[in-house]
mmCIF file of C-alpha atoms in Angstrom:
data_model
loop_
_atom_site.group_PDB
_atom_site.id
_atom_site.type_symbol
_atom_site.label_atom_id
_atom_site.label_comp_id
_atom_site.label_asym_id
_atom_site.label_seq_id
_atom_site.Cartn_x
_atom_site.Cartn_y
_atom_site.Cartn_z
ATOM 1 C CA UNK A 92 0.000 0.000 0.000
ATOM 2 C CA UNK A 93 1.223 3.208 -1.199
ATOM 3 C CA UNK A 94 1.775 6.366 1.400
ATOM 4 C CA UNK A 95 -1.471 9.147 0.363
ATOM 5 C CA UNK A 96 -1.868 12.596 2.096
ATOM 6 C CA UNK A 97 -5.640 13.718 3.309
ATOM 7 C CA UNK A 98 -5.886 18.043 2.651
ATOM 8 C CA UNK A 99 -8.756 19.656 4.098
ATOM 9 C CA UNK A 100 -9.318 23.394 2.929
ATOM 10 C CA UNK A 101 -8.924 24.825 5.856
ATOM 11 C CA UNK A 102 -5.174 23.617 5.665
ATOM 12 C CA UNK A 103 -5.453 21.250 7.714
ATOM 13 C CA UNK A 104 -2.952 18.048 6.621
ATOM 14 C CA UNK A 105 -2.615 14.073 7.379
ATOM 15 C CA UNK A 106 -0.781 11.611 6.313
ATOM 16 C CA UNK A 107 -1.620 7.737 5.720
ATOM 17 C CA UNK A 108 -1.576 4.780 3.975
ATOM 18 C CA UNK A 109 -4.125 4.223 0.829
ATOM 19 C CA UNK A 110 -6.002 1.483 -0.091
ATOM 20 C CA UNK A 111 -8.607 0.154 -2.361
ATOM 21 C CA UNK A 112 -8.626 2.690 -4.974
ATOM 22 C CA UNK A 113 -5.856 4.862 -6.265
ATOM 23 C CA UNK A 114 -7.165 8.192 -6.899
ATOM 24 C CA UNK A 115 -7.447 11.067 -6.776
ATOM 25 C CA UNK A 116 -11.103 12.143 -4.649
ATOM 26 C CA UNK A 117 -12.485 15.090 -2.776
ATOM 27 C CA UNK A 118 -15.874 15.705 -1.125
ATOM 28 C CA UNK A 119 -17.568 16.753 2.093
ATOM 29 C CA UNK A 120 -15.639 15.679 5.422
ATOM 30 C CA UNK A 121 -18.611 13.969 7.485
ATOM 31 C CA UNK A 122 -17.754 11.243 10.154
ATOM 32 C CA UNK A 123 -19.791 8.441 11.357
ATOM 33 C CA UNK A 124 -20.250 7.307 15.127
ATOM 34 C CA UNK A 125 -21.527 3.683 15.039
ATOM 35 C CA UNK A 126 -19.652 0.783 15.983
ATOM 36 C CA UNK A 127 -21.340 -1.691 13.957
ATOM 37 C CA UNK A 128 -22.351 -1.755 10.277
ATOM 38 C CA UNK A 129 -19.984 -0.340 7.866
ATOM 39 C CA UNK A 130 -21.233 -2.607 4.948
ATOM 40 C CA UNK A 131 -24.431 -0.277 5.634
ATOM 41 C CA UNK A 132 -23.045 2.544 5.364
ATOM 42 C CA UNK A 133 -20.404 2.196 2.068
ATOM 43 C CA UNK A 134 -23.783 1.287 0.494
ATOM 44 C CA UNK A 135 -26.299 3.925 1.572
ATOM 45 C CA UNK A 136 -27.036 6.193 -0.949
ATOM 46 C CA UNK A 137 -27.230 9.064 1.262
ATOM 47 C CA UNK A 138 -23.388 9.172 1.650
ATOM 48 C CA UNK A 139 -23.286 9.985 -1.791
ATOM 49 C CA UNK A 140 -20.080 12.757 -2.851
ATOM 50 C CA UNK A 141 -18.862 12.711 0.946
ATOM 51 C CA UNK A 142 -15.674 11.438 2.083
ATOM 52 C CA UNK A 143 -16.826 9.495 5.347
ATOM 53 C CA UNK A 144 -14.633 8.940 8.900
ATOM 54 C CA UNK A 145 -15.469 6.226 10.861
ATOM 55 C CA UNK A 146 -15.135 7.089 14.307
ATOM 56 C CA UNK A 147 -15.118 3.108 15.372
ATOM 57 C CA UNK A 148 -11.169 1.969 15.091
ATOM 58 C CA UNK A 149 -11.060 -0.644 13.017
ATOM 59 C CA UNK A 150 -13.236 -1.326 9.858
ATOM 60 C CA UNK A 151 -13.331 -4.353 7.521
ATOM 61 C CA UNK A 152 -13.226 -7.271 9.833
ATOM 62 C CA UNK A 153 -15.782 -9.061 8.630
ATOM 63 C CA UNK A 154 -15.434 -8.403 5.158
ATOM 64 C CA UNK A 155 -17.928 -7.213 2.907
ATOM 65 C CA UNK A 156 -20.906 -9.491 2.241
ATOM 66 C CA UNK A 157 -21.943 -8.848 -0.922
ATOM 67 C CA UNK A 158 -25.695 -9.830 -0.832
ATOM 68 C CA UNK A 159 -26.148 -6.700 1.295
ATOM 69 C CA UNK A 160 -23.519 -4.545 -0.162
ATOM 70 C CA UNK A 161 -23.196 -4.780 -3.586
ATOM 71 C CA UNK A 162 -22.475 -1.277 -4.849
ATOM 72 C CA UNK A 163 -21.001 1.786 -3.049
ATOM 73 C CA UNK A 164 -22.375 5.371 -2.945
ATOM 74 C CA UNK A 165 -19.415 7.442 -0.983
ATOM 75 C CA UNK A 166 -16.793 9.320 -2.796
ATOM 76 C CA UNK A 167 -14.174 8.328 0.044
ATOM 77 C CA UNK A 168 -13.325 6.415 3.262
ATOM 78 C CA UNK A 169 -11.235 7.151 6.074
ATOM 79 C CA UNK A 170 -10.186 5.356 8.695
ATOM 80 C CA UNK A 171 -7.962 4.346 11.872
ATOM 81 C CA UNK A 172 -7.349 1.006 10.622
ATOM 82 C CA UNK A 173 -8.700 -1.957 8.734
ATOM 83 C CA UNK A 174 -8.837 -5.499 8.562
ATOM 84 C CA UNK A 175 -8.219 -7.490 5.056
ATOM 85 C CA UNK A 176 -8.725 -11.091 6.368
ATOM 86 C CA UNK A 177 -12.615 -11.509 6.410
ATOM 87 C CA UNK A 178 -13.309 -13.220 9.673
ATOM 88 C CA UNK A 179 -16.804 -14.525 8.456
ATOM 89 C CA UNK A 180 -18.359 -17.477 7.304
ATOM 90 C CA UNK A 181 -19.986 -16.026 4.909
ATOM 91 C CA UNK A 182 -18.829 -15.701 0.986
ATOM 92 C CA UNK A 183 -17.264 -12.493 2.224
ATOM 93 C CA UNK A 184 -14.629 -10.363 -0.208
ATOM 94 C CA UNK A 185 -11.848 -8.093 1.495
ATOM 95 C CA UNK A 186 -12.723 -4.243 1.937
ATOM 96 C CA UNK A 187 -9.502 -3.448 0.193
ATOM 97 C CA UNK A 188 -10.251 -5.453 -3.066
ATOM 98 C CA UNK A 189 -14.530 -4.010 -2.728
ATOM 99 C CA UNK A 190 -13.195 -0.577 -2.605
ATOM 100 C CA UNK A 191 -11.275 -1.431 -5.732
ATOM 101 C CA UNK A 192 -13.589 -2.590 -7.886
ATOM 102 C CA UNK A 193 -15.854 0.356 -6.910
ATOM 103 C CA UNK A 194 -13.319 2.642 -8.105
ATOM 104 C CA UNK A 195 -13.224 4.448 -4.504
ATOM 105 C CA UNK A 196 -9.951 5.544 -2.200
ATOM 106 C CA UNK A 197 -9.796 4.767 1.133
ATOM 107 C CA UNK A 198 -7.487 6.325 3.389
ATOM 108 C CA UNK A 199 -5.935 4.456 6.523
ATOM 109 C CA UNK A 200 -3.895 4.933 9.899
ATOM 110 C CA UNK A 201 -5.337 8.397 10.266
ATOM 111 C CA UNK A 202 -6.003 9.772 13.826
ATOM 112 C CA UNK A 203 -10.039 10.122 13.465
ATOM 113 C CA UNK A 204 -10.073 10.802 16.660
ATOM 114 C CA UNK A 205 -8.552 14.228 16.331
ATOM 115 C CA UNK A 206 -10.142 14.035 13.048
ATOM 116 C CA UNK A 207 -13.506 13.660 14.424
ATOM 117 C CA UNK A 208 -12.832 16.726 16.794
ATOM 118 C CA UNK A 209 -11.869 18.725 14.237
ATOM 119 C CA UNK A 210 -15.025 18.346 12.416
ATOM 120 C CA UNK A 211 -16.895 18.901 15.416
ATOM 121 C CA UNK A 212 -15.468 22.259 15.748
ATOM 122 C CA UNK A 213 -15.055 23.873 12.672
ATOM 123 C CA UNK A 214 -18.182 22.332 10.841
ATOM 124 C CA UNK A 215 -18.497 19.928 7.389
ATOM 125 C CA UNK A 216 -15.476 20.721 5.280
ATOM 126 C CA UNK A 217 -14.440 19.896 1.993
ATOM 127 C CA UNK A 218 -11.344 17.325 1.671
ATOM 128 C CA UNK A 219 -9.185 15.667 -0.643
ATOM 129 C CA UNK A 220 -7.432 12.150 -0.825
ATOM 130 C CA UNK A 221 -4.157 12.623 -2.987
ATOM 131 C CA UNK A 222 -0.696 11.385 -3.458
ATOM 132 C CA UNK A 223 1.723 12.483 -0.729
ATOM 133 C CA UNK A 224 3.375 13.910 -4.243
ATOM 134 C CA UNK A 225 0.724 16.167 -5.011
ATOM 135 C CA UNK A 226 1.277 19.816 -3.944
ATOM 136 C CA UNK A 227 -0.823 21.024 -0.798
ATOM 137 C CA UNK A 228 -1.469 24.316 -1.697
ATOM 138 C CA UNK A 229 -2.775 23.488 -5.302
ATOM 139 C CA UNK A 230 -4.985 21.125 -3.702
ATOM 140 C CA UNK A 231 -6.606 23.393 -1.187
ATOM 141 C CA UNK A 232 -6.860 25.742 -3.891
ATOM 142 C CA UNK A 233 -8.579 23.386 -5.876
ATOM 143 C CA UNK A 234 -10.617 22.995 -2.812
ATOM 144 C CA UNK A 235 -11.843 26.319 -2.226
ATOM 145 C CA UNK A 236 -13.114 26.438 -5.918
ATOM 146 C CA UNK A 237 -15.013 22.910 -5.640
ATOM 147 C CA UNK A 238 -18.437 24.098 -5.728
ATOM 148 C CA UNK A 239 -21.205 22.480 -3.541
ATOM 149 C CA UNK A 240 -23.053 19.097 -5.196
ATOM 150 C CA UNK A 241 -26.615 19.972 -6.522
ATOM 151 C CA UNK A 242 -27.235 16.110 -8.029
ATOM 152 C CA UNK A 243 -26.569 13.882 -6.088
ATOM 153 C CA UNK A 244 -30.582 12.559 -6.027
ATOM 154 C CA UNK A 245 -30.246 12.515 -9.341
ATOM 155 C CA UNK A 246 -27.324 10.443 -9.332
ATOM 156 C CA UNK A 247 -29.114 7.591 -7.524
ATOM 157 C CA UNK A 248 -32.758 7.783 -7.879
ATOM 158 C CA UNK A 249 -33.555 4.713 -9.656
ATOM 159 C CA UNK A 250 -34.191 6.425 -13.579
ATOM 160 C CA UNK A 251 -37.310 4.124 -14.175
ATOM 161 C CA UNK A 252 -40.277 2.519 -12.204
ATOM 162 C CA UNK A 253 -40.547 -0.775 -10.939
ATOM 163 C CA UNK A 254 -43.117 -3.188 -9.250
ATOM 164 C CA UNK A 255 -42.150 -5.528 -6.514
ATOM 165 C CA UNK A 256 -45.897 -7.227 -6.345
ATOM 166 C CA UNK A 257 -47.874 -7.822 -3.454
ATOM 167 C CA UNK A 258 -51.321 -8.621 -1.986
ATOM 168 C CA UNK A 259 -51.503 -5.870 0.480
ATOM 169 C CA UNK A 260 -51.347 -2.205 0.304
ATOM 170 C CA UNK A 261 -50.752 -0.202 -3.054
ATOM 171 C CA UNK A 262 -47.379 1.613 -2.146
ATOM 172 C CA UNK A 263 -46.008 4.269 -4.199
ATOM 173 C CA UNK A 264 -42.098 4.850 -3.261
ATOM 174 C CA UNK A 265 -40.624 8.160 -4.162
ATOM 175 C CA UNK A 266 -37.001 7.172 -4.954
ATOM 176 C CA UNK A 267 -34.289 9.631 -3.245
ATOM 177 C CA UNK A 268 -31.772 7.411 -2.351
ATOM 178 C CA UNK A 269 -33.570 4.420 -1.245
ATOM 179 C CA UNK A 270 -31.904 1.911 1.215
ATOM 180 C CA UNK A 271 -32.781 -1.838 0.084
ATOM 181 C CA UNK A 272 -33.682 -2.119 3.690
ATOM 182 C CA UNK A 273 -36.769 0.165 3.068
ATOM 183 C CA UNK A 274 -38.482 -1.898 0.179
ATOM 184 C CA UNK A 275 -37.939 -5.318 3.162
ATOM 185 C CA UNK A 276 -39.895 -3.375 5.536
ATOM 186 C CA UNK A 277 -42.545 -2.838 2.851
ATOM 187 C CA UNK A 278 -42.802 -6.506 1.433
ATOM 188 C CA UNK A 279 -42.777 -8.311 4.859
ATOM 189 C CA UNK A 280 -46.157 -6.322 5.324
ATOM 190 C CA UNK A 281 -47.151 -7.656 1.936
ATOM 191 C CA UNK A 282 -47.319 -4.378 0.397
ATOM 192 C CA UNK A 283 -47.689 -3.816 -3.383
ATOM 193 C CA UNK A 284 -44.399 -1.686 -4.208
ATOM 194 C CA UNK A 285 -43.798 0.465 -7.133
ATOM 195 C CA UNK A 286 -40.717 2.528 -6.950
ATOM 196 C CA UNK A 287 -40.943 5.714 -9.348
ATOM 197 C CA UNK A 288 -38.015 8.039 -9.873
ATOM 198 C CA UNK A 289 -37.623 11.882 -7.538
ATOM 199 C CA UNK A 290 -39.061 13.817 -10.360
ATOM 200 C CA UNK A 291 -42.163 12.017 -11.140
ATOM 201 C CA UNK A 292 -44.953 14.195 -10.873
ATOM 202 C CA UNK A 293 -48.380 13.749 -8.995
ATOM 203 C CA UNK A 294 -50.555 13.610 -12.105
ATOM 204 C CA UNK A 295 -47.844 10.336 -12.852
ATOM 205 C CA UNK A 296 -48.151 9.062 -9.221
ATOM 206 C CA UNK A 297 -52.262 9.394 -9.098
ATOM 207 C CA UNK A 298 -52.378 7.414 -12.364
ATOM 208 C CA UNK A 299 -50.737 4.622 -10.143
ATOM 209 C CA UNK A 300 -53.890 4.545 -7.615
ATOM 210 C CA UNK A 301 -51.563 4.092 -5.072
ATOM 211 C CA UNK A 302 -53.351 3.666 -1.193
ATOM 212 C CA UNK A 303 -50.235 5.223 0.405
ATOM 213 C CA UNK A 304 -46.885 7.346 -0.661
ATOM 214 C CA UNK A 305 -43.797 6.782 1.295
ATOM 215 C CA UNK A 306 -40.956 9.636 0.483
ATOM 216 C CA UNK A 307 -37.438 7.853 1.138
ATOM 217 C CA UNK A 308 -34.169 9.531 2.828
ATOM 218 C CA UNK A 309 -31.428 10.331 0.108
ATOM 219 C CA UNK A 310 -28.320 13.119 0.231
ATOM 220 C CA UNK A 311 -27.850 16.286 -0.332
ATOM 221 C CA UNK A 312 -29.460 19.615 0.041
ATOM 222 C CA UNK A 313 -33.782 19.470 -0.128
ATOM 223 C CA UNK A 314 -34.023 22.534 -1.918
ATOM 224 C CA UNK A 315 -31.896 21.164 -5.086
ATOM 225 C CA UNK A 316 -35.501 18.897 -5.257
ATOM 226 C CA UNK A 317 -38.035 21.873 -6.552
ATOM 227 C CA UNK A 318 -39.700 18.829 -8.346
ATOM 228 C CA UNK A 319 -40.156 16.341 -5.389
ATOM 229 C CA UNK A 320 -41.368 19.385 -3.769
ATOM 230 C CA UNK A 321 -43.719 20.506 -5.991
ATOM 231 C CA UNK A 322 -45.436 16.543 -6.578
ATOM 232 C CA UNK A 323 -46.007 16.597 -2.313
ATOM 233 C CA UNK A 324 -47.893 20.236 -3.105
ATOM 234 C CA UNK A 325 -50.153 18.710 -6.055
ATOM 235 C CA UNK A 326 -51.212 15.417 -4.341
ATOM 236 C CA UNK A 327 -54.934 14.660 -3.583
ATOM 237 C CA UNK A 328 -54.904 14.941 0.467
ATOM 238 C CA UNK A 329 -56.445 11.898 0.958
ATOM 239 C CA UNK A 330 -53.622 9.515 0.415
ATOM 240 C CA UNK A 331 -51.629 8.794 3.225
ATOM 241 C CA UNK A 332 -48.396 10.218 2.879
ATOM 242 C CA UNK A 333 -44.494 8.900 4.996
ATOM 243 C CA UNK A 334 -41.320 10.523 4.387
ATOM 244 C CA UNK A 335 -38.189 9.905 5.659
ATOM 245 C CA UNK A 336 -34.529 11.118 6.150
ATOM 246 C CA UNK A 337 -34.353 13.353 2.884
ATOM 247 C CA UNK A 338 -38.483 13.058 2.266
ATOM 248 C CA UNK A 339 -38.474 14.465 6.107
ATOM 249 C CA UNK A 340 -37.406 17.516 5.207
ATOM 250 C CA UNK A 341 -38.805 17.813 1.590
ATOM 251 C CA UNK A 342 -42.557 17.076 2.973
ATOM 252 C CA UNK A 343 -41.446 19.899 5.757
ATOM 253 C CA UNK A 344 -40.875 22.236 2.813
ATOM 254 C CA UNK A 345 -43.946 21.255 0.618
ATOM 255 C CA UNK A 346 -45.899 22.956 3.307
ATOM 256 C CA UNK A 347 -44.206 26.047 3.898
ATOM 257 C CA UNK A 348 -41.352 25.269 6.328
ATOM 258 C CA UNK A 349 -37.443 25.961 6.055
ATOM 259 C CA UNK A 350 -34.675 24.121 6.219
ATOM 260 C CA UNK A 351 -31.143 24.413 7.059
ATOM 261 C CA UNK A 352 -28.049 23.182 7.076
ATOM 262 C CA UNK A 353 -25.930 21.689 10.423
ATOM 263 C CA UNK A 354 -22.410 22.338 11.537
ATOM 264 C CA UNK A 355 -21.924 18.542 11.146
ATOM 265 C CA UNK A 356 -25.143 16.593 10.959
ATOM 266 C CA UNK A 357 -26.001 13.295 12.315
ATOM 267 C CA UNK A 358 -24.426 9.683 11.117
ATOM 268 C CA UNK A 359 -24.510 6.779 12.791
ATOM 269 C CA UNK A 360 -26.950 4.282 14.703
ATOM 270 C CA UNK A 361 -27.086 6.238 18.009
ATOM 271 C CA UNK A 362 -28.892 9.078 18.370
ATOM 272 C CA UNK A 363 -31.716 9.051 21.073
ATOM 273 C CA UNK A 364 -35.034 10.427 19.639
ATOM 274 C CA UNK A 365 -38.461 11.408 21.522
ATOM 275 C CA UNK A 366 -41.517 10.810 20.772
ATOM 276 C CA UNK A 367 -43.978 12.830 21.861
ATOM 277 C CA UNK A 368 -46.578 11.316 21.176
ATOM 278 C CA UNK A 369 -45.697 8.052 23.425
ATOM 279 C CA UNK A 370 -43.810 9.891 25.427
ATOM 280 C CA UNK A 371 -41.049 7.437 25.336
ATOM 281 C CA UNK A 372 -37.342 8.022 23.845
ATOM 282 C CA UNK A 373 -35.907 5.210 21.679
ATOM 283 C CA UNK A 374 -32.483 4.980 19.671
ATOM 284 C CA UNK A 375 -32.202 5.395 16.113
ATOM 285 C CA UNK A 376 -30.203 5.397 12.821
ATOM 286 C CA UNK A 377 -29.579 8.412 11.206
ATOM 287 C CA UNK A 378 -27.284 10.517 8.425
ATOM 288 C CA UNK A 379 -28.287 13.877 7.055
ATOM 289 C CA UNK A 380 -26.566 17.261 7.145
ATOM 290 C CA UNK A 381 -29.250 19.137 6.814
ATOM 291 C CA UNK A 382 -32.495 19.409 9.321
ATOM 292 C CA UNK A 383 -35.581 21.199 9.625
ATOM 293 C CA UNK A 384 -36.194 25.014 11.078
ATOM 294 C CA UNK A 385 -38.006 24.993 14.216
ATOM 295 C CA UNK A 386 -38.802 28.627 13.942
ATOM 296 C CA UNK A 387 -40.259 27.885 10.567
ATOM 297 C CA UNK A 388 -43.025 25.605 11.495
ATOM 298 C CA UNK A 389 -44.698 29.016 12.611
ATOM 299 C CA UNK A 390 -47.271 29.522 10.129
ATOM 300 C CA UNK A 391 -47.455 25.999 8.628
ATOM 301 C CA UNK A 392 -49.947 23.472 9.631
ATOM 302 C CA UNK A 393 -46.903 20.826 10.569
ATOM 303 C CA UNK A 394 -46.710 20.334 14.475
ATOM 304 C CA UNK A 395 -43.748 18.469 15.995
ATOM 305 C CA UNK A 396 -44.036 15.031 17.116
ATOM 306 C CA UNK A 397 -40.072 13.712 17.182
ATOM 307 C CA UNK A 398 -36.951 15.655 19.041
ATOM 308 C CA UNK A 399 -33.487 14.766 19.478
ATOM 309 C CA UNK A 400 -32.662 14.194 22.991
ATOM 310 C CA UNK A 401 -28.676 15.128 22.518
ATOM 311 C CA UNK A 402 -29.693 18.788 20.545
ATOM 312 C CA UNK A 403 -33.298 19.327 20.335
ATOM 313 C CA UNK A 404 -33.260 18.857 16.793
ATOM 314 C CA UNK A 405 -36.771 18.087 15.373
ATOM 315 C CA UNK A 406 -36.583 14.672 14.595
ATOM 316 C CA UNK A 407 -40.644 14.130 13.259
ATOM 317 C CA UNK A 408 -43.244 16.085 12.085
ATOM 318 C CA UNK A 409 -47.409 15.331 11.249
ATOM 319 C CA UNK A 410 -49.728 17.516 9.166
ATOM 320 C CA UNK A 411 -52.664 18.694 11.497
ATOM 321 C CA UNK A 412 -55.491 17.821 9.276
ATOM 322 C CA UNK A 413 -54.008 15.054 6.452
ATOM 323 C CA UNK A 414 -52.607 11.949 6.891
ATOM 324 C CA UNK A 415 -49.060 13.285 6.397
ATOM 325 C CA UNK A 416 -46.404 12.380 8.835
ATOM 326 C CA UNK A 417 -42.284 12.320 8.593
ATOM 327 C CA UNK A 418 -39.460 11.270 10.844
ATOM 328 C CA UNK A 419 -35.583 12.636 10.229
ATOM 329 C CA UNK A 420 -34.132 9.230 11.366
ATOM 330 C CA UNK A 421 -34.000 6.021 9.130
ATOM 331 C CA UNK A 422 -36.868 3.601 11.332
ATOM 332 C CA UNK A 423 -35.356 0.688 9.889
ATOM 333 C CA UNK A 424 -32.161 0.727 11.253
ATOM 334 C CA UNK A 425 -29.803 -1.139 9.566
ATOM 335 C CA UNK A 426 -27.384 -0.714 10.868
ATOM 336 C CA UNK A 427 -28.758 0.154 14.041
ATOM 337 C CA UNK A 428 -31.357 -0.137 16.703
ATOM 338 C CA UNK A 429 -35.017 -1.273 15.180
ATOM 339 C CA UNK A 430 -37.085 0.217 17.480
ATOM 340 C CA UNK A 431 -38.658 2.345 15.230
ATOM 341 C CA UNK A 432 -40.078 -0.057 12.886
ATOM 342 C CA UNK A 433 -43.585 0.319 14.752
ATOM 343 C CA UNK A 434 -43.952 3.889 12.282
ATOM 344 C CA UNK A 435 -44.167 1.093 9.067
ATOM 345 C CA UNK A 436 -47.393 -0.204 10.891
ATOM 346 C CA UNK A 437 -48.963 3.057 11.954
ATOM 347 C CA UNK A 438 -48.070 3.946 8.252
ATOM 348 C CA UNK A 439 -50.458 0.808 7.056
ATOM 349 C CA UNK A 440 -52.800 1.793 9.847
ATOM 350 C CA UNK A 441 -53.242 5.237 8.784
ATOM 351 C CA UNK A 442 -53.772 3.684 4.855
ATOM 352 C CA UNK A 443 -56.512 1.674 6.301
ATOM 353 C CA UNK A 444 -58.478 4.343 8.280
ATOM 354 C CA UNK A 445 -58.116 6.589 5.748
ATOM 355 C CA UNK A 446 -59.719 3.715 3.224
ATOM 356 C CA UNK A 447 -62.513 3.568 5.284
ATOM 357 C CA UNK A 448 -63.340 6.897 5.648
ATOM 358 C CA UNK A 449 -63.653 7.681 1.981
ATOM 359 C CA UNK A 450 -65.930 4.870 1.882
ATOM 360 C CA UNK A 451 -68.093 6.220 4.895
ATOM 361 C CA UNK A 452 -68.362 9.172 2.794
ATOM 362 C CA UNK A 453 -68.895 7.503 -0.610
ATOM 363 C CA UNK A 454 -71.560 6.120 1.018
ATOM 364 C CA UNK A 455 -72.739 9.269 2.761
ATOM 365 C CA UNK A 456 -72.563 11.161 -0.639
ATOM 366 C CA UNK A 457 -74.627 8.546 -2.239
ATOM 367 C CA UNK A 458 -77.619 8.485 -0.130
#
């Protein structure tokens, strides 16, 4: 393994040893605080275009598995160390040889520790994985002229739709970066899937005669979705509606909210959430850099029913009059803690009482 140089634009300089691919990469500095389940996260789309720290000290152990990971989404991983023997008994293939074939550097025998801290304090910076070769100030040059990612929904919303049948519910997925983990929720509930792309508009989606929508988590900035946005506008109001991660904060700004953007975000499998509603606090999985603006819920019809016990962060929302709800954290872990995966069922729930209630009025309009 060849000596390679990490440059953050701020200046800031580390050396290490490369692996899995060879080149040259830059993208936002975010780090991750799980323990457990970095085959997760090298394949969750919402890591897409950042270069990603795992706070945990050594990565790779078990290998990668490739039934659950089969493609990567991150531009770039860093870490303390990493294991190249897979210790599994599974069919598992070396991180070093995965990262290869996915075309995408990883950087190890960093301190991300002091990493971590630096993040922590200055905020989401941009950084570069390089040759120890390459000159640092043309690098942080380049850097500082790297402008901000606008696509990267684009980039892995799937381009076409597809059905994954069922006997239950009629489920329209809005594709943002879905995690395969969302469509297993679905189908163990026997739900009818059909996954349509993040600019498929509501005259499209109606067409589908779907009984509920369910928004998916993804990367990037909300407001680079004006399309996804407009659809949640221009739906009927009496289909059921679930967004999450990414679709959080998009339904948030269908109905007049803000959102902004953190000094580092949230990522990992962690973070203790309330819910208000039960008034009882559970763990969850989360990555986003972006949340929504408390003081913007004001003069929308949104009302909070989620908060982040560690920064007060608003961590769920619910419409006051539609069947419209949204949660900031990923409810089906993986990795993580899965005790959020009751929201599915009050999802199905809501489909259901909603289903009867048009009927009730069907019939009330009739005679």
């Amino acid at each position: 393994m060849s000596k390679r140089r990490l440059v953050l634009e701020d200046g800031t300089v580390m050396d290490g040893i490369g692996f899995g691919y060879q080149g040259e990469v830059n993208g936002e500095m975010i780090f991750n605080t799980g323990m457990t389940g970095y085959e997760h996260v090298l394949s969750d789309p919402s890591y897409c275009g950042q270069l990603v720290v795992m706070t945990s000290p050594k990565i790779g152990t078990n290998g990668i598995n490739q039934n659950d990971c089969m493609s990567a989404y991150l531009n770039g991983l860093i870490v303390k160390d990493y294991g190249n023997s897979p210790n599994s008994s599974q069919n598992a293939k070396d991180l070093n040889s995965f990262l290869l074939d996915q075309q995408i550097p990883g950087l190890a025998n960093i301190d991300t520790r002091m990493l971590t801290k630096h993040i922590r304090q200055f905020g989401t910076l941009k950084g570069s994985i390089v040759d120890v070769d390459t000159p640092i100030d043309m690098t942080i040059k380049k850097l500082k002229n790297v402008k901000d990612s606008s696509d990267q929904v684009q980039r892995v919303s799937t381009q076409k739709p597809y059905v994954i049948p069922g006997k239950g519910s009629n489920i329209v997925v809005i594709d943002l970066g879905m995690k395969l983990s969302i469509l297993r929720e679905l189908t163990a509930r026997d739900c009818q899937v059909t996954v349509v792309p993040y600019n498929y508009s509501a005259d499209q989606i109606i067409r589908l005669k779907p009984d509920g929508i369910f928004i998916t988590s993804g990367p990037g900035n909300p407001k680079n979705l004006p399309e996804t946005i407009a659809t949640i506008q221009q739906l009927p109001r009496h289909i059921p509606v679930f967004g999450i991660g990414l679709g959080h904060q998009v339904m948030a700004l269908g109905f007049g909210a803000e959102t902004e953007k953190m000094l580092y975000g949230h990522h990992g499998n962690n973070y203790p959430v309330k819910d208000l509603l039960k008034q009882k606090s559970y763990m969850t999985s989360q990555n986003h850099l972006y949340s929504v603006s408390r003081n913007s819920l004001q003069n929308t019809d949104l009302e909070i029913t989620h908060i982040g016990l560690n920064d007060d962060a608003i961590e769920g929302l619910r419409h006051k009059s539609y069947s419209y709800f949204s949660v900031q954290f990923q409810p089906e872990g993986k990795p993580g803690p899965e005790d959020m995966h009751y929201l599915y069922d009050e999802f199905l729930t809501a489909i259901q009482h909603d289903q009867a209630k048009n009927k009730e009025d069907m019939y009330v309009e009739k005679y």
